[in-house]
Short mmCIF file of C-alpha atoms and ligand atoms in Angstrom, two decimals:
data_model
loop_
_atom_site.label_atom_id
_atom_site.label_comp_id
_atom_site.label_asym_id
_atom_site.label_seq_id
_atom_site.Cartn_x
_atom_site.Cartn_y
_atom_site.Cartn_z
CA MET Z 1093 10.90 -83.25 216.60
CA ASN Z 1094 9.61 -87.41 216.92
CA LYS Z 1095 7.49 -88.43 213.64
CA VAL Z 1096 3.65 -87.55 214.97
CA ASP Z 1097 1.67 -89.56 212.31
CA LEU Z 1098 -2.09 -88.66 212.39
CA ARG Z 1099 -2.69 -89.48 209.42
CA SER Z 1100 -4.76 -92.91 210.07
CA ASP Z 1101 -4.42 -95.86 213.03
CA THR Z 1102 -3.13 -97.62 210.51
CA ILE Z 1103 0.60 -96.86 210.70
CA THR Z 1104 0.02 -98.70 214.43
CA LEU Z 1105 3.39 -100.76 214.75
CA PRO Z 1106 2.85 -104.07 216.59
CA THR Z 1107 4.12 -104.37 220.07
CA LYS Z 1108 7.29 -106.26 221.67
CA GLU Z 1109 4.56 -108.88 222.94
CA MET Z 1110 3.06 -109.00 219.49
CA LEU Z 1111 6.61 -109.99 217.91
CA ASP Z 1112 7.73 -112.03 220.91
CA ALA Z 1113 4.22 -114.15 220.56
CA ILE Z 1114 4.83 -114.11 216.70
CA ALA Z 1115 8.45 -115.86 217.26
CA GLY Z 1116 6.75 -118.67 219.49
CA ALA Z 1117 3.54 -119.36 217.70
CA GLU Z 1118 2.66 -123.32 217.11
CA LEU Z 1119 1.43 -122.90 213.37
CA GLY Z 1120 -0.22 -125.15 211.09
CA ASP Z 1121 -2.28 -125.28 207.33
CA ASP Z 1122 -5.00 -122.58 207.75
CA VAL Z 1123 -6.67 -123.29 204.84
CA PHE Z 1124 -7.11 -127.39 206.38
CA GLN Z 1125 -8.05 -125.67 209.43
CA GLU Z 1126 -5.03 -127.16 211.41
CA ASP Z 1127 -3.35 -123.48 212.06
CA PRO Z 1128 -3.59 -123.74 216.20
CA THR Z 1129 -2.54 -119.78 216.80
CA VAL Z 1130 -5.43 -118.82 214.09
CA ASN Z 1131 -8.02 -121.98 216.01
CA GLN Z 1132 -7.49 -119.14 219.02
CA LEU Z 1133 -8.41 -116.35 217.86
CA GLU Z 1134 -11.57 -116.99 216.20
CA ASP Z 1135 -12.70 -119.09 219.31
CA LEU Z 1136 -12.06 -115.86 220.87
CA ALA Z 1137 -13.10 -113.52 219.18
CA ALA Z 1138 -16.69 -115.68 218.65
CA THR Z 1139 -17.12 -115.29 221.75
CA LYS Z 1140 -15.80 -111.82 222.57
CA PHE Z 1141 -18.57 -110.76 220.31
CA ASN Z 1142 -20.74 -113.31 221.27
CA LYS Z 1143 -21.22 -114.36 217.78
CA GLU Z 1144 -21.46 -118.90 216.69
CA ALA Z 1145 -17.84 -118.55 214.75
CA ALA Z 1146 -15.13 -116.65 213.88
CA LEU Z 1147 -13.44 -116.07 210.63
CA PHE Z 1148 -9.71 -114.52 210.29
CA VAL Z 1149 -9.02 -112.51 206.95
CA PRO Z 1150 -6.07 -110.34 205.43
CA SER Z 1151 -8.07 -107.46 205.72
CA GLY Z 1152 -11.04 -104.70 206.76
CA THR Z 1153 -11.49 -104.82 203.12
CA MET Z 1154 -11.71 -108.07 202.36
CA ALA Z 1155 -13.71 -108.50 206.04
CA ASN Z 1156 -16.43 -106.59 204.77
CA LEU Z 1157 -16.14 -107.79 200.79
CA VAL Z 1158 -16.54 -111.92 202.06
CA ALA Z 1159 -19.83 -110.45 204.63
CA VAL Z 1160 -21.79 -108.86 201.63
CA LEU Z 1161 -20.59 -111.78 198.72
CA SER Z 1162 -21.66 -114.57 201.84
CA HIS Z 1163 -24.60 -112.76 202.28
CA CYS Z 1164 -26.24 -111.80 199.05
CA GLN Z 1165 -26.12 -113.58 195.16
CA ARG Z 1166 -25.61 -111.71 191.99
CA GLY Z 1167 -27.62 -109.25 190.96
CA ASP Z 1168 -28.99 -108.78 194.87
CA GLU Z 1169 -29.31 -105.03 196.83
CA VAL Z 1170 -27.66 -104.03 200.16
CA ILE Z 1171 -28.67 -100.64 201.78
CA LEU Z 1172 -25.19 -98.60 202.79
CA GLY Z 1173 -24.80 -94.76 203.56
CA ASP Z 1174 -22.88 -92.82 200.77
CA GLN Z 1175 -20.37 -92.82 203.22
CA ALA Z 1176 -19.63 -96.11 204.15
CA HIS Z 1177 -16.19 -96.77 203.57
CA THR Z 1178 -17.37 -100.46 201.31
CA PHE Z 1179 -18.60 -97.66 199.77
CA LEU Z 1180 -16.01 -95.71 199.22
CA TYR Z 1181 -12.77 -96.68 199.83
CA GLU Z 1182 -12.86 -100.19 198.73
CA ALA Z 1183 -12.24 -100.26 195.25
CA GLY Z 1184 -15.99 -100.76 194.80
CA GLY Z 1185 -14.87 -104.76 195.29
CA ILE Z 1186 -18.87 -105.95 196.58
CA SER Z 1187 -19.96 -104.76 192.91
CA ALA Z 1188 -17.15 -105.66 190.92
CA PHE Z 1189 -16.24 -108.85 192.39
CA GLY Z 1190 -20.23 -110.32 194.17
CA GLY Z 1191 -22.41 -108.94 191.57
CA VAL Z 1192 -23.83 -106.85 194.57
CA HIS Z 1193 -25.80 -104.00 193.69
CA SER Z 1194 -25.84 -101.21 195.78
CA ARG Z 1195 -28.39 -98.80 197.36
CA GLN Z 1196 -26.60 -95.42 198.76
CA ILE Z 1197 -28.44 -93.07 201.22
CA PRO Z 1198 -27.61 -89.93 203.02
CA ASN Z 1199 -25.48 -90.83 206.26
CA GLN Z 1200 -25.94 -88.34 208.76
CA GLU Z 1201 -23.25 -86.43 210.63
CA ASP Z 1202 -23.39 -89.11 213.47
CA GLY Z 1203 -22.46 -91.90 211.22
CA THR Z 1204 -26.54 -92.79 210.98
CA LEU Z 1205 -28.59 -93.32 208.34
CA LEU Z 1206 -32.37 -92.76 208.49
CA LEU Z 1207 -34.57 -95.35 209.29
CA GLU Z 1208 -37.05 -93.66 207.06
CA ASP Z 1209 -34.56 -93.51 204.00
CA ILE Z 1210 -34.00 -97.73 205.40
CA LYS Z 1211 -37.65 -98.14 204.96
CA LYS Z 1212 -38.33 -96.73 201.88
CA SER Z 1213 -34.95 -98.34 200.41
CA ILE Z 1214 -36.35 -101.50 200.96
CA ARG Z 1215 -37.49 -102.85 197.65
CA LYS Z 1216 -40.79 -104.31 196.92
CA GLU Z 1217 -40.96 -107.65 195.21
CA ASP Z 1218 -41.06 -106.68 191.39
CA VAL Z 1219 -39.42 -108.01 188.04
CA HIS Z 1220 -38.23 -104.58 187.83
CA PHE Z 1221 -36.26 -104.56 191.48
CA PRO Z 1222 -32.93 -105.58 192.90
CA PRO Z 1223 -34.06 -108.24 195.64
CA THR Z 1224 -33.01 -105.98 198.78
CA ARG Z 1225 -30.89 -108.12 200.95
CA LEU Z 1226 -28.90 -106.62 203.21
CA ILE Z 1227 -28.17 -103.00 205.53
CA CYS Z 1228 -24.56 -102.62 206.46
CA LEU Z 1229 -24.21 -99.87 209.17
CA GLU Z 1230 -20.38 -99.00 209.74
CA ASN Z 1231 -19.46 -98.10 213.60
CA THR Z 1232 -17.35 -95.78 214.44
CA HIS Z 1233 -18.08 -93.89 211.36
CA ASN Z 1234 -14.81 -93.36 209.97
CA ARG Z 1235 -16.11 -90.48 207.56
CA CYS Z 1236 -18.67 -88.87 210.04
CA LEU Z 1237 -16.72 -88.06 212.67
CA GLY Z 1238 -15.55 -91.44 214.06
CA MET Z 1239 -18.99 -90.70 215.74
CA PRO Z 1240 -20.47 -94.06 217.53
CA LEU Z 1241 -23.36 -95.92 216.60
CA SER Z 1242 -25.57 -96.51 219.91
CA VAL Z 1243 -26.97 -100.31 220.47
CA ASP Z 1244 -30.39 -98.85 220.64
CA TYR Z 1245 -30.00 -97.10 216.58
CA THR Z 1246 -28.42 -100.44 216.16
CA ASN Z 1247 -30.80 -102.18 217.18
CA SER Z 1248 -34.11 -99.71 215.37
CA VAL Z 1249 -32.39 -100.96 212.42
CA THR Z 1250 -32.24 -104.42 213.18
CA GLU Z 1251 -36.12 -104.31 214.08
CA ILE Z 1252 -36.27 -103.01 210.12
CA ALA Z 1253 -34.12 -105.61 208.82
CA LYS Z 1254 -36.42 -108.14 210.36
CA ILE Z 1255 -39.75 -107.68 209.69
CA ASN Z 1256 -38.58 -107.12 206.38
CA SER Z 1257 -36.11 -110.35 206.23
CA LEU Z 1258 -33.24 -108.68 205.86
CA SER Z 1259 -29.59 -109.12 207.10
CA VAL Z 1260 -27.25 -107.43 208.92
CA HIS Z 1261 -23.93 -106.05 208.75
CA VAL Z 1262 -21.23 -104.08 210.40
CA ASP Z 1263 -18.17 -102.45 209.78
CA GLY Z 1264 -16.96 -102.58 212.49
CA ALA Z 1265 -13.17 -101.58 211.99
CA ARG Z 1266 -13.87 -99.66 214.87
CA ILE Z 1267 -16.31 -101.40 216.99
CA PHE Z 1268 -13.83 -101.24 220.24
CA ASN Z 1269 -13.72 -97.35 219.95
CA ALA Z 1270 -17.63 -97.39 220.33
CA ALA Z 1271 -18.20 -99.41 222.73
CA VAL Z 1272 -15.28 -97.56 225.03
CA SER Z 1273 -16.96 -94.44 223.83
CA LEU Z 1274 -20.36 -95.79 224.70
CA GLY Z 1275 -19.79 -97.54 227.90
CA VAL Z 1276 -20.74 -100.72 226.57
CA SER Z 1277 -19.21 -103.76 225.43
CA VAL Z 1278 -18.94 -105.33 222.03
CA THR Z 1279 -21.40 -108.13 222.16
CA GLU Z 1280 -24.30 -105.34 223.41
CA LEU Z 1281 -23.05 -103.46 220.25
CA THR Z 1282 -23.81 -106.42 218.03
CA GLU Z 1283 -26.25 -108.62 219.65
CA ASN Z 1284 -29.06 -109.13 217.18
CA ILE Z 1285 -27.24 -107.98 213.98
CA ASP Z 1286 -25.97 -111.05 211.20
CA SER Z 1287 -22.20 -109.97 210.88
CA VAL Z 1288 -19.56 -107.94 212.33
CA SER Z 1289 -16.22 -107.38 211.30
CA PHE Z 1290 -13.67 -105.54 213.13
CA CYS Z 1291 -9.92 -105.01 212.27
CA LEU Z 1292 -6.86 -106.13 214.39
CA SER Z 1293 -4.71 -104.15 212.72
CA LYS Z 1294 -5.81 -99.85 213.67
CA GLY Z 1295 -6.69 -98.83 217.62
CA LEU Z 1296 -5.36 -102.14 218.43
CA SER Z 1297 -1.81 -102.27 216.62
CA ALA Z 1298 -1.71 -105.96 215.16
CA PRO Z 1299 1.12 -105.70 211.56
CA ALA Z 1300 -2.15 -106.74 209.44
CA GLY Z 1301 -5.85 -108.85 209.89
CA SER Z 1302 -9.30 -108.37 210.52
CA MET Z 1303 -12.01 -111.17 212.05
CA LEU Z 1304 -15.87 -111.20 210.81
CA CYS Z 1305 -18.72 -112.58 213.15
CA GLY Z 1306 -21.81 -114.57 212.79
CA THR Z 1307 -23.43 -118.02 212.65
CA LYS Z 1308 -21.83 -120.93 211.99
CA ASP Z 1309 -23.25 -121.28 208.83
CA PHE Z 1310 -22.67 -118.22 207.74
CA ILE Z 1311 -19.07 -118.58 208.96
CA GLU Z 1312 -18.54 -121.26 206.11
CA ILE Z 1313 -20.02 -119.86 203.55
CA ALA Z 1314 -17.61 -117.40 204.12
CA ARG Z 1315 -14.30 -119.16 204.54
CA ARG Z 1316 -15.78 -120.64 200.67
CA ASN Z 1317 -15.69 -117.03 199.87
CA ARG Z 1318 -12.12 -116.24 201.81
CA LYS Z 1319 -10.66 -118.95 199.66
CA ALA Z 1320 -11.70 -117.92 196.76
CA LEU Z 1321 -11.03 -114.04 196.65
CA GLY Z 1322 -7.46 -115.51 197.94
CA GLY Z 1323 -7.67 -115.11 201.10
CA GLY Z 1324 -6.65 -118.31 202.27
CA MET Z 1325 -2.87 -118.05 204.38
CA ARG Z 1326 -1.18 -121.32 204.96
CA GLN Z 1327 0.49 -120.21 208.29
CA ALA Z 1328 -1.06 -117.26 209.41
CA GLY Z 1329 -0.57 -118.24 212.81
CA VAL Z 1330 2.07 -115.64 212.68
CA LEU Z 1331 -0.17 -112.72 211.80
CA ALA Z 1332 -3.53 -114.33 214.50
CA ALA Z 1333 -0.34 -114.71 217.28
CA ALA Z 1334 -0.07 -111.10 217.21
CA GLY Z 1335 -3.52 -110.80 217.03
CA LEU Z 1336 -4.70 -112.86 220.25
CA VAL Z 1337 -2.16 -110.16 221.82
CA ALA Z 1338 -4.38 -107.28 220.60
CA LEU Z 1339 -7.41 -108.75 220.93
CA GLU Z 1340 -6.13 -110.35 224.92
CA LYS Z 1341 -4.42 -106.68 225.40
CA MET Z 1342 -4.54 -103.99 223.70
CA THR Z 1343 -8.60 -103.53 223.78
CA ASP Z 1344 -8.22 -101.56 227.15
CA ARG Z 1345 -6.04 -98.98 226.53
CA ILE Z 1346 -8.49 -97.59 223.70
CA ILE Z 1347 -9.40 -95.09 226.21
CA ASP Z 1348 -6.06 -93.01 226.15
CA ASP Z 1349 -6.58 -92.31 222.31
CA HIS Z 1350 -10.15 -91.06 222.73
CA LYS Z 1351 -8.36 -89.02 225.85
CA ASN Z 1352 -5.75 -87.70 223.26
CA ALA Z 1353 -8.06 -86.41 221.02
CA ARG Z 1354 -10.24 -84.69 222.89
CA THR Z 1355 -7.48 -82.98 224.39
CA LEU Z 1356 -6.10 -82.11 220.80
CA ALA Z 1357 -9.21 -81.54 219.36
CA GLU Z 1358 -9.64 -78.78 222.75
CA GLY Z 1359 -6.65 -77.56 222.38
CA ILE Z 1360 -6.65 -75.82 218.79
CA SER Z 1361 -10.46 -74.97 218.72
CA ASN Z 1362 -9.83 -71.72 219.76
CA ILE Z 1363 -7.24 -70.95 217.07
CA ASN Z 1364 -7.84 -68.73 214.58
CA GLY Z 1365 -8.93 -70.30 211.41
CA ILE Z 1366 -9.99 -73.36 212.82
CA SER Z 1367 -13.38 -75.15 212.65
CA ILE Z 1368 -14.07 -77.78 215.39
CA ASN Z 1369 -17.42 -79.49 216.41
CA LEU Z 1370 -16.52 -80.67 219.87
CA ASP Z 1371 -19.72 -82.50 220.43
CA ARG Z 1372 -18.95 -84.09 217.94
CA VAL Z 1373 -15.06 -85.96 219.10
CA LYS Z 1374 -16.37 -88.80 220.43
CA THR Z 1375 -13.84 -91.53 219.32
CA ASN Z 1376 -10.15 -91.17 218.12
CA ILE Z 1377 -10.88 -89.55 214.89
CA ILE Z 1378 -10.96 -85.46 214.90
CA TYR Z 1379 -11.91 -83.50 212.06
CA PHE Z 1380 -11.36 -80.32 211.32
CA SER Z 1381 -11.83 -77.56 208.84
CA LEU Z 1382 -9.45 -74.29 208.15
CA ASP Z 1383 -10.26 -71.24 206.99
CA HIS Z 1384 -7.51 -68.74 207.89
CA PRO Z 1385 -6.41 -65.59 206.21
CA LYS Z 1386 -2.56 -66.25 205.47
CA VAL Z 1387 -2.34 -69.54 205.53
CA ASP Z 1388 -3.76 -72.28 203.27
CA SER Z 1389 -4.60 -76.14 203.46
CA ALA Z 1390 -1.80 -76.60 201.29
CA LEU Z 1391 0.98 -74.26 203.40
CA LEU Z 1392 -0.45 -76.16 206.95
CA LEU Z 1393 0.39 -78.88 205.76
CA GLU Z 1394 3.85 -78.23 204.23
CA GLU Z 1395 4.37 -76.71 207.76
CA MET Z 1396 3.30 -79.50 209.52
CA ALA Z 1397 5.17 -81.63 207.51
CA GLY Z 1398 8.57 -79.74 207.74
CA LYS Z 1399 7.62 -80.43 211.75
CA ASN Z 1400 7.20 -83.65 210.88
CA ILE Z 1401 3.85 -84.17 212.22
CA HIS Z 1402 1.11 -85.54 209.62
CA PHE Z 1403 -1.92 -85.91 208.70
CA PHE Z 1404 -3.98 -85.66 205.66
CA GLU Z 1405 -6.49 -83.18 203.77
CA LEU Z 1406 -10.02 -85.54 203.25
CA GLY Z 1407 -11.54 -82.12 201.41
CA PRO Z 1408 -11.26 -79.03 200.71
CA SER Z 1409 -9.98 -76.78 203.69
CA TRP Z 1410 -11.06 -80.48 205.35
CA PHE Z 1411 -8.30 -82.14 207.87
CA ARG Z 1412 -8.88 -85.39 209.25
CA LEU Z 1413 -6.50 -86.31 212.85
CA VAL Z 1414 -6.25 -89.53 214.20
CA THR Z 1415 -4.87 -90.60 217.21
CA HIS Z 1416 -3.16 -94.48 218.42
CA ALA Z 1417 -0.73 -96.40 220.06
CA GLY Z 1418 2.05 -94.04 218.46
CA VAL Z 1419 1.19 -91.19 219.48
CA SER Z 1420 2.00 -89.60 223.60
CA GLU Z 1421 0.00 -87.41 225.67
CA GLY Z 1422 3.99 -85.40 225.15
CA ASP Z 1423 3.00 -85.83 220.85
CA VAL Z 1424 -0.49 -83.82 221.63
CA ASP Z 1425 0.99 -80.86 223.52
CA ASP Z 1426 3.63 -80.99 220.80
CA VAL Z 1427 1.02 -80.67 217.71
CA VAL Z 1428 -1.18 -78.12 219.28
CA GLY Z 1429 1.83 -75.88 219.62
CA GLU Z 1430 2.71 -76.25 216.56
CA PHE Z 1431 -1.20 -75.44 215.34
CA GLU Z 1432 -0.58 -72.03 217.56
CA ARG Z 1433 2.02 -71.14 216.16
CA ILE Z 1434 1.49 -71.72 212.12
CA LEU Z 1435 -1.94 -69.89 212.75
CA SER Z 1436 -1.18 -67.55 214.96
C1 PLP K 2595 -14.62 -97.90 208.46
C2 PLP K 2595 -13.10 -98.94 207.91
N1 PLP K 2595 -13.83 -100.17 206.98
C3 PLP K 2595 -12.96 -101.05 207.17
C4 PLP K 2595 -11.75 -100.43 206.72
C5 PLP K 2595 -10.73 -100.93 205.35
O1 PLP K 2595 -9.67 -102.45 206.60
P1 PLP K 2595 -8.22 -102.24 205.94
O2 PLP K 2595 -7.11 -101.14 205.81
O3 PLP K 2595 -7.85 -103.52 206.63
O4 PLP K 2595 -8.91 -103.06 204.68
C6 PLP K 2595 -11.41 -99.44 206.88
C7 PLP K 2595 -9.80 -98.63 207.01
O5 PLP K 2595 -9.39 -97.51 207.56
C8 PLP K 2595 -12.08 -98.49 207.38
O6 PLP K 2595 -12.04 -96.69 208.12
#
């Protein structure tokens, strides 16, 4: 059987068009801002998000780190969700390298932070407290069932930020999934926020790279921070060439990943032992839990791996399946068939 890798959309491989673009890319030294392909990608990203400027960085993790370092000084505080990727999965970089204090508030199941919680977490001016400087959101929210945050919700947060002179950064690793799911543009989703990062290397299938978008002044600071972190790549146009194809050609196909996720979720929803909230399947990420009289987590994963189907258990008996360009409709049917076989 075909390998069906549902562990993450980060495993997507570059398309033939990307490989051709890489081979033909015009190159220069990007630390001197002389790589025409990187410059073109940065211009395109800024235009697509209607921001003044953009910066190409090696990864989503570095994009978020650079963003936080560029908004905050050492000793400042950032408000973010307790399920945020930046809090859980980025090696604590914002505190390790930036000396930035994190204030985690509970993420709701839909990926939001309660507005009341945000308001209550903003520090008063007091010598005892780290000054609150930034609020971080994540859209779509990876740990919170891949849920998209709406334009209205995002604007409610930016409104609070504005009143309190704070900035807002959105970890938009999968912001195109959010836009497709909500039927809005990425510009609408990010209109009032100060900075947004997004990944070229997930649903958009580029081999590496993320973008950070914001004002010209912000991106100037971010460029210095990227250099300080060792993220100034010289002939980075080899990667940016694939990123251009990703941004120009791959955003429209994300809807297929959402359709496949829905088919997969519906297909397994009635299988003995599986619990899944279909109302919360909005993008390319599905979570389900397992409670079966004969099959435990280890056995399920082993049986599936035996059929070359791979996915992660992210908590006890709690699993994640991610659809992407490497997963076809036929693969989805095969996976549902295997769940039925193992759990019936
Ligand atoms: C929401 C979110 N933000 C950031 C990242 C980090 O991206 P990268 O793996 O490119 O560092 C990920 C990676 O999966 C993610 O899911």
